[in-house]
Amino acid sequence: MADTAARYDFVIAANRLPVDRVVGEDGQVEWHRSPGGLVTAMESVMSGRDGVWVGWAGEPGEAPEPFDEAGMRLHPVPLSEDEIQGYYEGFSNDTLWPIYHDVIVPAQFHRKWWHQYREVNERFAKTLAEVAEEGATVWVHDYQLQLVPAFLRQLRPDLRIGWFDHIPFPPVELFGQLPWRQGILEGLLGADFLGFQRPGDAENFLRACRRYLGMTVKGDVIHVGKATGGHDVRAAAVPISVDFSSMDELSRRPEIKKRAKEIRESLGNPSALLLGIDRLDYTKGIRHRLKAYEELLKDGSLDGADTTFIQIATPSRERIDAYIDLREHVEGAVGRINGNYSAIGSPAMEYLHQGYGREELAALFLAADVMVVTPLRDGMNLVAKEYISCRHDNGGALLLSEFTGAAEELREAFMVNPHDVIGLKRTIMDAINSSPQERSRRMKALRRRVRRNDVQHWASAFLDALEAAPHKPSRHGPQ
Ligand code: ADQ
C-alpha cells in the first residue's frame, strides 16, 4: 500500500521530527534520533500502537518521503526557506516566544509572518487529516502549532485532539498585545484537551478566553458555541518531566563516573565546580548568573583559581538579532571573567558553545557541585530534573529560579529570584557552602519526586486527560 494511503490511530504533530539529518562520509543521508526526553516519552507511548509523527525534517524545500526511524513512522511536512524565516524564526520565535516569556525582549509584529504561520499550520492540519485513522487520537505539540487544532477539527470532526504547551502561557496583559490574539485562542479551542506546564498557565489561557472571546468558563472547561464547532474544551496542568530511570542508570556507569572525575581534574580540581547547561537563549538568565558570579569573584567571596563555572550554551536561533546580541554579551563576560580571575590550569570559567551527547552531559551533572538554573521565565526546565536524575550519590546542590515551571515541584532546591543580584549571590554561596548532610536531605526529596513524576507518567497523564476530556456534549454531556 502506498504510504499516502496509510492511516494511523495515534498521531503526533510537532514542528520538528525527532531526527536530525546527517550526511555520512560516503555522502549517504542518515537520520539520527534527536536527544531528549520527549522522543523517549513518545517512543514509549507509540510502542504497541499504530503511530506516526508528523513534522518538519529540518531542511528547506521539498519534504522527503515518509520513512521509519527511531522506532516510529515519520511523515515530513515541507517548509520553504521563506516560511522558515516567516513562520518559524519570525512568528514563532520573534513574536510568540517573547510574548510568552514576559517580553524579556520586545516582540516583533509582522502581518506577513502571521499569514505564513496560518498557512503552515493549515498545511500541518491537512497532513494530519490525511494520515489519521477514523476516530484517531492526535497529540499536537507547542506554540508553533496553535492553529492546528481548529483547522484539523474542521477537516476531521471525528478525531480526538490534544495540544500541549511546552512554554508558559502568558498573563492576559501580555497576551493582549498580540494583534492576532483572537485567532490564536480560536485555533487552540479546536482541541478537546489543552495541557499546560503549570496551573497558572492554564488559568492564564482560560482568562484570555473570557476576556478576548467573551466565553463562559466553568471550572477548567470552556463551552465552544455552535458557530465555532459546538464542543467542550478542558484546560489543565500536566507538568512534563524527564526519563529518570535511564539518566539514573547512565550516571551509575563506571565510565561516566570516571569521566566526571576526569572533568574535575582537567580543571585543576577546583573546590567548587558550578555548572550551567542551556540553549543560548535570553530567557535562561545566563547574563544574570554571570553577573552574580563575576561580582563574587570581584568582592573576594570566591577565588577564581579555586572555583570553576562551566557554562554549556547550545547554539540556538542564530539568525535572530536578540540571540546574536546575547551571544556577544555572554562571550564578552566570559572573556572578562577569565582574563581577570583565572590561573593557568585553573580557569574561572569554561564556556562551550556546542551540543553534547547524553553521556557527556551525565558526566558533567555528576561532576558539578552546584547546578545553576536561573531562567527569567521557563515553561518547565528539564535540565534541573536531569541533574536530579543523575545524582544517585545524593550529592550536589540545585540552585533554581522561582520563574521556572520546575520550581512548582522542586521545592527543596535552593530557590532564587534571578533579578535580585544580591539574593542570587547569597544563594550561590549558600549552595556552595551547604553541608553534605543538607545536600543529601534536599537531593533525596527531589529524587523521590522526579522518580515518581517521570516523563512516562507525564505522557500517560496527558493521554488519560485527553481520553476523558469532554468531547461532544450532545452525546456525553459536559463534565
Ligand atoms: P528548552 O527551552 O529547550 O525546552 P529545557 O527544558 O531545559 O529547555 O530542555 C533542554 C534540553 O536540551 C534538555 O534535555 C537538555 O539536556 C538538552 N541540552 C541542553 N544543552 C545541551 C547541549 N549543549 N547538548 C545537548 N543537549 C543539551 C522547552 C521549554 C522548557 C520545557 C521543555 C520541555 O522552553 O521550559 O521544559 O521545552 O517541555
Coordinates of C-alpha atoms and ligand atoms in Angstrom, one line a residue:
M1 CA 0.0 0.0 0.0
A2 CA 1.4 3.5 -0.9
D3 CA 2.2 5.5 2.2
T4 CA -0.1 8.3 1.2
A5 CA -3.0 5.9 1.8
A6 CA -1.7 4.7 5.2
R7 CA -3.7 5.7 8.2
Y8 CA -2.7 5.6 11.9
D9 CA -4.7 5.6 15.1
F10 CA -2.2 7.6 17.1
V11 CA -0.7 10.7 15.5
I12 CA 1.9 13.2 16.9
A13 CA 2.4 16.6 15.4
A14 CA 5.4 18.8 16.4
N15 CA 7.2 21.5 14.5
R16 CA 10.3 19.2 14.1
L17 CA 10.5 15.5 13.5
P18 CA 12.5 13.7 16.3
V19 CA 15.5 13.1 14.0
D20 CA 18.4 15.1 12.6
R21 CA 19.7 14.7 9.0
V22 CA 23.3 13.8 8.8
V23 CA 25.3 13.3 5.7
G24 CA 27.9 10.5 6.2
E25 CA 31.4 10.5 4.8
D26 CA 30.3 8.5 1.8
G27 CA 27.7 11.1 1.0
Q28 CA 24.8 8.9 2.2
V29 CA 22.0 10.7 4.1
E30 CA 21.4 9.2 7.5
W31 CA 18.8 10.2 10.1
H32 CA 19.9 10.3 13.7
R33 CA 17.4 10.2 16.6
S34 CA 17.4 13.6 18.4
P35 CA 18.4 13.5 22.0
G36 CA 15.9 14.4 24.7
G37 CA 13.1 13.1 26.8
L38 CA 10.2 14.0 24.5
V39 CA 11.4 11.4 22.0
T40 CA 11.8 8.8 24.7
A41 CA 8.3 9.5 26.1
M42 CA 6.7 9.4 22.6
E43 CA 8.6 6.1 21.8
S44 CA 7.1 4.6 24.9
V45 CA 3.5 5.8 24.1
M46 CA 3.9 4.7 20.5
S47 CA 5.0 1.2 21.3
G48 CA 2.1 -1.2 20.9
R49 CA 0.2 1.5 18.9
D50 CA -0.1 2.1 15.2
G51 CA 1.5 5.6 15.3
V52 CA 3.1 8.2 13.1
W53 CA 4.9 11.5 13.9
V54 CA 4.2 14.5 11.6
G55 CA 6.8 17.3 11.5
W56 CA 9.4 19.3 9.5
A57 CA 12.6 17.4 8.7
G58 CA 14.9 20.3 9.2
E59 CA 15.9 21.3 5.7
P60 CA 14.2 23.9 3.4
G61 CA 12.4 22.8 0.3
E62 CA 10.6 19.6 -0.7
A63 CA 9.9 17.1 2.1
P64 CA 11.4 13.6 1.9
E65 CA 9.0 10.7 1.6
P66 CA 7.7 9.2 4.9
F67 CA 10.2 6.8 6.4
D68 CA 10.9 4.8 9.6
E69 CA 13.4 5.8 12.2
A70 CA 13.7 5.9 16.0
G71 CA 11.2 3.1 16.1
M72 CA 8.4 5.1 14.5
R73 CA 6.9 6.1 11.2
L74 CA 7.9 9.7 10.4
H75 CA 5.9 11.9 8.0
P76 CA 7.8 15.0 6.9
V77 CA 6.0 18.3 6.2
P78 CA 7.7 20.7 3.8
L79 CA 8.8 24.3 4.7
S80 CA 10.3 26.7 2.2
E81 CA 13.2 29.0 3.1
D82 CA 10.8 31.9 3.2
E83 CA 8.5 30.0 5.6
I84 CA 11.3 29.1 7.8
Q85 CA 12.0 32.8 8.1
G86 CA 8.4 33.9 8.5
Y87 CA 6.6 31.1 10.3
Y88 CA 9.4 29.7 12.4
E89 CA 12.1 32.3 13.1
G90 CA 9.7 35.1 12.7
F91 CA 6.2 34.5 14.1
S92 CA 7.1 31.5 16.4
N93 CA 10.4 32.7 17.7
D94 CA 10.4 36.5 17.4
T95 CA 6.7 37.2 18.0
L96 CA 5.2 34.4 20.2
W97 CA 8.4 33.4 22.1
P98 CA 9.0 36.9 23.6
I99 CA 5.3 37.5 24.4
Y100 CA 5.0 34.1 26.1
H101 CA 8.2 34.8 28.1
D102 CA 7.3 38.0 29.8
V103 CA 8.5 40.2 26.9
I104 CA 12.2 40.0 28.2
V105 CA 13.0 41.3 24.7
P106 CA 10.4 43.2 22.6
A107 CA 8.2 41.1 20.3
Q108 CA 8.2 41.8 16.6
F109 CA 4.8 42.0 14.8
H110 CA 4.6 41.5 11.1
R111 CA 1.4 40.7 9.2
K112 CA 3.4 38.6 6.6
W113 CA 4.7 36.3 9.4
W114 CA 1.2 35.8 10.7
H115 CA -0.1 34.8 7.3
Q116 CA 2.8 32.4 6.9
Y117 CA 2.1 31.0 10.4
R118 CA -1.5 30.4 9.4
E119 CA -0.5 28.7 6.1
V120 CA 2.0 26.4 7.7
N121 CA -0.5 25.5 10.5
E122 CA -3.1 24.7 7.9
R123 CA -0.6 22.5 6.0
F124 CA 0.1 20.6 9.1
A125 CA -3.7 20.1 9.7
K126 CA -4.2 18.9 6.2
T127 CA -1.4 16.4 6.5
L128 CA -2.8 15.2 9.9
A129 CA -6.2 14.8 8.3
E130 CA -4.7 12.6 5.6
V131 CA -2.8 10.3 7.9
A132 CA -5.2 9.9 10.8
E133 CA -7.5 6.8 11.0
E134 CA -11.2 7.3 11.8
G135 CA -11.6 8.3 15.4
A136 CA -7.7 8.5 15.9
T137 CA -6.0 10.4 18.8
V138 CA -3.9 13.4 17.6
W139 CA -1.4 15.0 20.0
V140 CA -0.2 18.4 18.8
H141 CA 2.8 20.0 20.4
D142 CA 3.7 23.5 21.3
Y143 CA 3.4 27.2 20.4
Q144 CA 4.4 26.8 16.7
L145 CA 1.2 24.8 16.0
Q146 CA -1.5 26.7 17.9
L147 CA -3.9 26.9 15.0
V148 CA -3.7 23.3 14.1
P149 CA -6.5 22.1 16.5
A150 CA -9.2 24.3 14.9
F151 CA -8.1 23.7 11.3
L152 CA -8.0 19.9 12.0
R153 CA -11.4 19.8 13.7
Q154 CA -12.9 21.5 10.7
L155 CA -11.5 18.8 8.4
R156 CA -11.9 15.9 10.7
P157 CA -14.5 16.3 13.5
D158 CA -14.2 12.6 14.3
L159 CA -10.7 13.0 15.8
R160 CA -9.8 13.4 19.4
I161 CA -7.4 16.3 19.5
G162 CA -5.0 17.3 22.3
W163 CA -2.4 20.1 22.5
F164 CA 0.4 20.5 24.9
D165 CA 2.1 23.8 25.6
H166 CA 5.8 23.3 26.4
I167 CA 6.3 27.0 27.2
P168 CA 4.5 29.4 29.6
F169 CA 1.1 30.7 28.6
P170 CA 1.3 34.5 29.3
P171 CA -0.9 36.6 31.5
V172 CA -3.7 38.4 29.6
E173 CA -1.9 41.8 30.0
L174 CA 0.9 40.4 27.8
F175 CA -1.1 38.1 25.6
G176 CA -3.4 41.0 24.8
Q177 CA -0.5 42.7 23.0
L178 CA -0.8 40.2 20.2
P179 CA -2.7 41.7 17.2
W180 CA -3.8 38.1 16.4
R181 CA -4.8 37.1 20.0
Q182 CA -8.4 36.1 19.0
G183 CA -7.2 33.9 16.1
I184 CA -4.7 32.1 18.4
L185 CA -7.4 31.4 21.1
E186 CA -9.8 30.1 18.4
G187 CA -7.1 27.9 17.0
L188 CA -6.5 26.3 20.3
L189 CA -10.2 25.8 21.1
G190 CA -10.4 23.3 18.3
A191 CA -8.8 20.8 20.8
D192 CA -10.6 18.6 23.3
F193 CA -7.9 18.9 25.9
L194 CA -5.2 21.6 26.3
G195 CA -2.3 20.7 28.6
F196 CA 0.0 23.3 30.3
Q197 CA 3.1 23.1 32.4
R198 CA 1.6 24.9 35.5
P199 CA -1.9 25.5 36.8
G200 CA -1.1 29.2 36.4
D201 CA -0.6 28.8 32.6
A202 CA -4.0 27.0 32.2
E203 CA -5.6 29.8 34.3
N204 CA -4.0 32.5 32.0
F205 CA -5.4 30.7 29.0
L206 CA -8.9 30.5 30.5
R207 CA -8.8 34.1 31.5
A208 CA -7.8 35.1 28.0
C209 CA -10.8 33.2 26.6
R210 CA -13.1 35.1 28.9
R211 CA -11.5 38.5 28.2
Y212 CA -11.0 38.3 24.4
L213 CA -13.7 35.8 23.3
G214 CA -16.3 36.6 25.9
M215 CA -16.6 32.9 26.7
T216 CA -18.0 31.4 29.8
V217 CA -15.7 29.1 31.8
K218 CA -17.0 26.5 34.2
G219 CA -14.1 25.2 36.4
D220 CA -11.5 24.3 33.8
V221 CA -13.9 23.7 30.9
I222 CA -15.0 26.1 28.2
H223 CA -18.0 25.5 26.1
V224 CA -17.3 26.5 22.5
G225 CA -20.5 27.7 20.7
K226 CA -22.1 26.0 17.7
A227 CA -20.7 28.7 15.3
T228 CA -17.2 27.5 16.1
G229 CA -17.7 23.8 16.5
G230 CA -20.0 23.3 19.4
H231 CA -17.9 21.2 21.8
D232 CA -16.3 21.5 25.2
V233 CA -12.6 22.1 25.8
R234 CA -10.7 21.4 29.1
A235 CA -7.5 23.2 30.0
A236 CA -5.4 21.9 32.8
A237 CA -1.8 21.5 34.0
V238 CA 0.2 18.3 33.2
P239 CA 3.8 19.1 34.0
I240 CA 6.4 17.5 31.8
S241 CA 9.3 15.5 33.2
V242 CA 12.4 13.5 32.2
D243 CA 13.3 9.9 31.7
F244 CA 14.5 9.4 35.3
S245 CA 15.5 5.8 35.2
S246 CA 17.5 6.0 32.0
M247 CA 19.5 9.0 33.3
D248 CA 19.9 7.4 36.7
E249 CA 21.2 4.2 35.1
L250 CA 23.5 6.1 32.8
S251 CA 25.1 8.1 35.6
R252 CA 25.8 5.0 37.6
R253 CA 28.0 3.5 34.8
P254 CA 31.7 3.3 35.7
E255 CA 32.8 5.1 32.6
I256 CA 30.6 8.1 33.4
K257 CA 31.9 8.3 36.9
K258 CA 35.4 8.1 35.6
R259 CA 34.7 10.9 33.1
A260 CA 33.2 13.0 35.9
K261 CA 36.4 12.7 37.8
E262 CA 38.5 13.5 34.7
I263 CA 36.5 16.7 34.1
R264 CA 37.3 17.9 37.6
E265 CA 40.9 17.0 37.2
S266 CA 41.2 18.8 33.9
L267 CA 40.1 22.0 35.6
G268 CA 42.7 21.7 38.3
N269 CA 40.4 20.0 40.9
P270 CA 38.6 23.2 42.0
S271 CA 37.0 23.2 45.5
A272 CA 33.7 24.4 43.9
L273 CA 32.5 23.4 40.4
L274 CA 29.4 25.3 39.2
L275 CA 27.5 24.3 36.0
G276 CA 25.0 25.8 33.7
I277 CA 23.6 23.9 30.7
D278 CA 21.1 25.8 28.5
R279 CA 20.2 26.7 25.0
L280 CA 21.8 30.1 24.4
D281 CA 18.5 31.9 25.0
Y282 CA 17.8 35.2 26.7
T283 CA 15.0 33.5 28.8
K284 CA 17.6 31.3 30.6
G285 CA 19.1 34.1 32.7
I286 CA 22.7 33.4 31.7
R287 CA 23.7 37.1 31.8
H288 CA 22.2 37.3 35.3
R289 CA 24.2 34.3 36.7
L290 CA 27.4 35.5 35.1
K291 CA 27.0 39.0 36.7
A292 CA 26.5 37.4 40.1
Y293 CA 29.5 35.1 39.6
E294 CA 31.7 37.9 38.4
E295 CA 30.7 40.1 41.5
L296 CA 31.5 37.2 43.8
L297 CA 35.0 36.9 42.3
K298 CA 35.5 40.6 42.4
D299 CA 34.5 41.0 46.0
G300 CA 36.7 38.1 47.0
S301 CA 33.8 35.8 48.2
L302 CA 35.1 33.3 45.6
D303 CA 38.7 32.6 44.4
G304 CA 38.9 32.2 40.6
A305 CA 41.9 29.9 40.9
D306 CA 39.9 27.5 43.1
T307 CA 36.4 27.8 41.6
T308 CA 35.3 27.0 38.0
F309 CA 32.0 27.8 36.4
I310 CA 31.3 25.6 33.3
Q311 CA 28.7 27.2 31.1
I312 CA 27.5 25.0 28.2
A313 CA 25.4 27.0 25.8
T314 CA 23.9 25.1 23.0
P315 CA 23.7 27.2 19.8
S316 CA 20.1 28.4 19.2
R317 CA 18.2 30.6 16.7
E318 CA 21.4 32.1 15.5
R319 CA 19.8 34.3 12.8
I320 CA 17.6 36.3 15.3
D321 CA 19.0 39.6 16.5
A322 CA 18.3 39.1 20.2
Y323 CA 20.2 35.9 20.1
I324 CA 23.2 37.4 18.3
D325 CA 23.3 40.2 20.9
L326 CA 23.1 37.7 23.8
R327 CA 25.9 35.6 22.4
E328 CA 28.1 38.7 22.1
H329 CA 27.3 39.8 25.7
V330 CA 27.9 36.3 27.2
E331 CA 31.2 35.8 25.3
G332 CA 32.4 39.2 26.4
A333 CA 31.6 38.4 30.0
V334 CA 33.3 35.0 29.8
G335 CA 36.4 36.6 28.3
R336 CA 36.5 39.3 31.0
I337 CA 36.0 36.9 33.9
N338 CA 38.7 34.6 32.6
G339 CA 41.1 37.4 31.9
N340 CA 40.7 38.8 35.4
Y341 CA 40.3 35.8 37.6
S342 CA 41.7 32.6 36.1
A343 CA 45.1 31.0 36.9
I344 CA 47.0 28.8 34.4
G345 CA 45.4 25.3 34.6
S346 CA 42.6 26.6 36.8
P347 CA 40.1 28.5 34.7
A348 CA 37.4 30.7 36.5
M349 CA 35.1 29.9 33.6
E350 CA 34.9 27.2 30.9
Y351 CA 32.5 28.2 28.2
L352 CA 31.3 25.8 25.4
H353 CA 29.0 26.9 22.6
Q354 CA 28.4 23.3 21.5
G355 CA 25.9 20.4 21.7
Y356 CA 26.9 17.3 23.7
G357 CA 25.8 13.7 23.9
R358 CA 23.9 12.3 26.8
E359 CA 27.0 10.6 28.3
E360 CA 29.0 13.8 28.5
L361 CA 26.0 15.7 30.0
A362 CA 25.6 12.9 32.6
A363 CA 29.3 13.1 33.5
L364 CA 29.0 16.9 33.8
F365 CA 26.0 16.6 36.1
L366 CA 27.8 14.2 38.2
A367 CA 30.9 16.3 38.4
A368 CA 29.2 19.6 39.4
D369 CA 28.8 20.7 43.0
V370 CA 26.2 23.4 42.1
M371 CA 23.8 23.3 39.2
V372 CA 22.9 26.9 38.4
V373 CA 19.4 27.2 36.7
T374 CA 18.4 30.9 36.6
P375 CA 15.8 31.4 33.9
L376 CA 13.8 34.7 33.9
R377 CA 10.9 32.6 32.6
D378 CA 10.8 28.9 31.6
G379 CA 7.9 26.6 30.9
M380 CA 9.4 23.8 32.9
N381 CA 13.3 23.4 32.6
L382 CA 14.3 19.8 32.0
V383 CA 17.9 20.4 32.9
A384 CA 17.1 20.8 36.6
K385 CA 15.3 17.5 36.5
E386 CA 18.1 15.8 34.6
Y387 CA 20.6 17.0 37.1
I388 CA 18.5 15.4 39.9
S389 CA 18.1 12.2 38.0
C390 CA 21.9 11.8 37.6
R391 CA 22.7 12.5 41.3
H392 CA 22.3 8.9 42.5
D393 CA 25.0 9.8 45.1
N394 CA 22.5 12.3 46.7
G395 CA 25.3 14.9 46.3
G396 CA 25.3 18.3 44.6
A397 CA 23.1 21.3 45.1
L398 CA 20.4 22.6 42.7
L399 CA 20.0 26.3 42.5
L400 CA 16.7 27.1 40.8
S401 CA 14.9 30.2 39.6
E402 CA 11.4 30.6 41.0
F403 CA 10.3 31.6 37.5
T404 CA 10.6 28.1 36.1
G405 CA 7.7 25.6 35.9
A406 CA 10.1 23.2 37.7
A407 CA 10.1 25.4 40.8
E408 CA 6.4 24.4 41.5
E409 CA 7.5 20.9 42.2
L410 CA 11.2 21.1 43.2
R411 CA 10.6 22.9 46.4
E412 CA 13.8 21.5 48.1
A413 CA 16.1 23.3 45.6
F414 CA 18.0 26.5 46.6
M415 CA 15.4 28.9 45.2
V416 CA 16.4 32.3 43.7
N417 CA 14.9 35.3 42.1
P418 CA 17.5 35.9 39.3
H419 CA 16.7 39.6 39.1
D420 CA 17.8 40.1 42.7
V421 CA 21.6 40.0 42.2
I422 CA 22.3 40.3 46.0
G423 CA 20.0 37.3 46.7
L424 CA 21.4 35.4 43.8
K425 CA 25.0 35.9 45.1
R426 CA 23.9 34.9 48.6
T427 CA 22.2 31.8 47.4
I428 CA 25.1 30.7 45.2
M429 CA 27.3 31.0 48.4
D430 CA 24.7 29.1 50.5
A431 CA 24.7 26.3 47.9
I432 CA 28.5 26.1 47.7
N433 CA 28.8 26.1 51.5
S434 CA 25.9 23.8 52.2
S435 CA 27.0 20.7 54.2
P436 CA 26.9 17.2 52.7
Q437 CA 24.1 16.3 55.1
E438 CA 21.9 19.2 53.9
R439 CA 22.6 18.5 50.2
S440 CA 21.7 14.9 50.7
R441 CA 18.5 15.7 52.6
R442 CA 17.4 18.0 49.8
M443 CA 18.5 15.8 46.9
K444 CA 16.8 12.7 48.3
A445 CA 13.5 14.5 48.4
L446 CA 14.0 15.9 44.9
R447 CA 14.9 12.5 43.6
R448 CA 11.8 10.9 45.1
R449 CA 9.6 13.4 43.3
V450 CA 11.2 13.2 39.9
R451 CA 11.4 9.4 40.1
R452 CA 7.6 9.3 40.7
N453 CA 6.7 12.0 38.2
D454 CA 8.8 11.0 35.3
V455 CA 8.3 11.5 31.6
Q456 CA 6.3 8.3 31.1
H457 CA 4.0 9.4 33.9
W458 CA 3.5 12.7 32.1
A459 CA 2.7 11.2 28.8
S460 CA 0.1 8.8 30.3
A461 CA -1.4 11.6 32.4
F462 CA -1.8 13.7 29.3
L463 CA -3.3 10.9 27.2
D464 CA -5.7 9.9 30.1
A465 CA -6.8 13.5 30.4
L466 CA -7.3 13.7 26.6
E467 CA -9.3 10.5 26.6
A468 CA -11.5 11.7 29.5
A469 CA -11.9 15.3 28.3
P470 CA -15.4 16.5 27.3
H471 CA -15.8 15.9 23.6
K472 CA -19.3 16.1 22.1
P473 CA -21.7 17.4 24.8
S474 CA -24.7 16.5 22.8
R475 CA -23.8 12.8 23.3
H476 CA -21.9 12.7 26.6
G477 CA -23.0 15.9 28.3
P478 CA -20.4 18.3 29.7
Q479 CA -18.3 17.0 32.6
Ligands
ADQ1 P1 14.1 24.2 26.3 O1 13.9 25.7 26.3 O2 15.0 23.8 25.2 O3 12.7 23.5 26.2 P2 14.9 22.6 28.6 O4 13.6 22.2 29.3 O5 16.0 22.9 29.6 O6 14.7 23.9 27.7 O7 15.4 21.4 27.7 C1 16.6 21.5 27.0 C2 17.1 20.1 26.7 O8 18.2 20.2 25.8 C3 17.5 19.3 27.9 O9 17.1 18.0 27.7 C4 19.0 19.4 27.9 O10 19.7 18.3 28.4 C5 19.3 19.5 26.4 N1 20.5 20.3 26.2 C6 20.8 21.5 26.6 N2 22.0 21.9 26.3 C7 22.6 20.8 25.6 C8 23.8 20.6 24.9 N3 24.8 21.5 24.9 N4 24.0 19.4 24.3 C9 23.0 18.5 24.3 N5 21.8 18.7 24.9 C10 21.6 19.8 25.5 C11 11.3 23.8 26.1 C12 10.8 24.8 27.1 C13 11.1 24.3 28.5 C14 10.5 22.9 28.7 C15 10.8 22.0 27.5 C16 10.1 20.7 27.6 O11 11.4 26.1 27.0 O12 10.6 25.2 29.5 O13 11.0 22.3 29.9 O14 10.6 22.6 26.3 O15 8.7 20.9 27.7

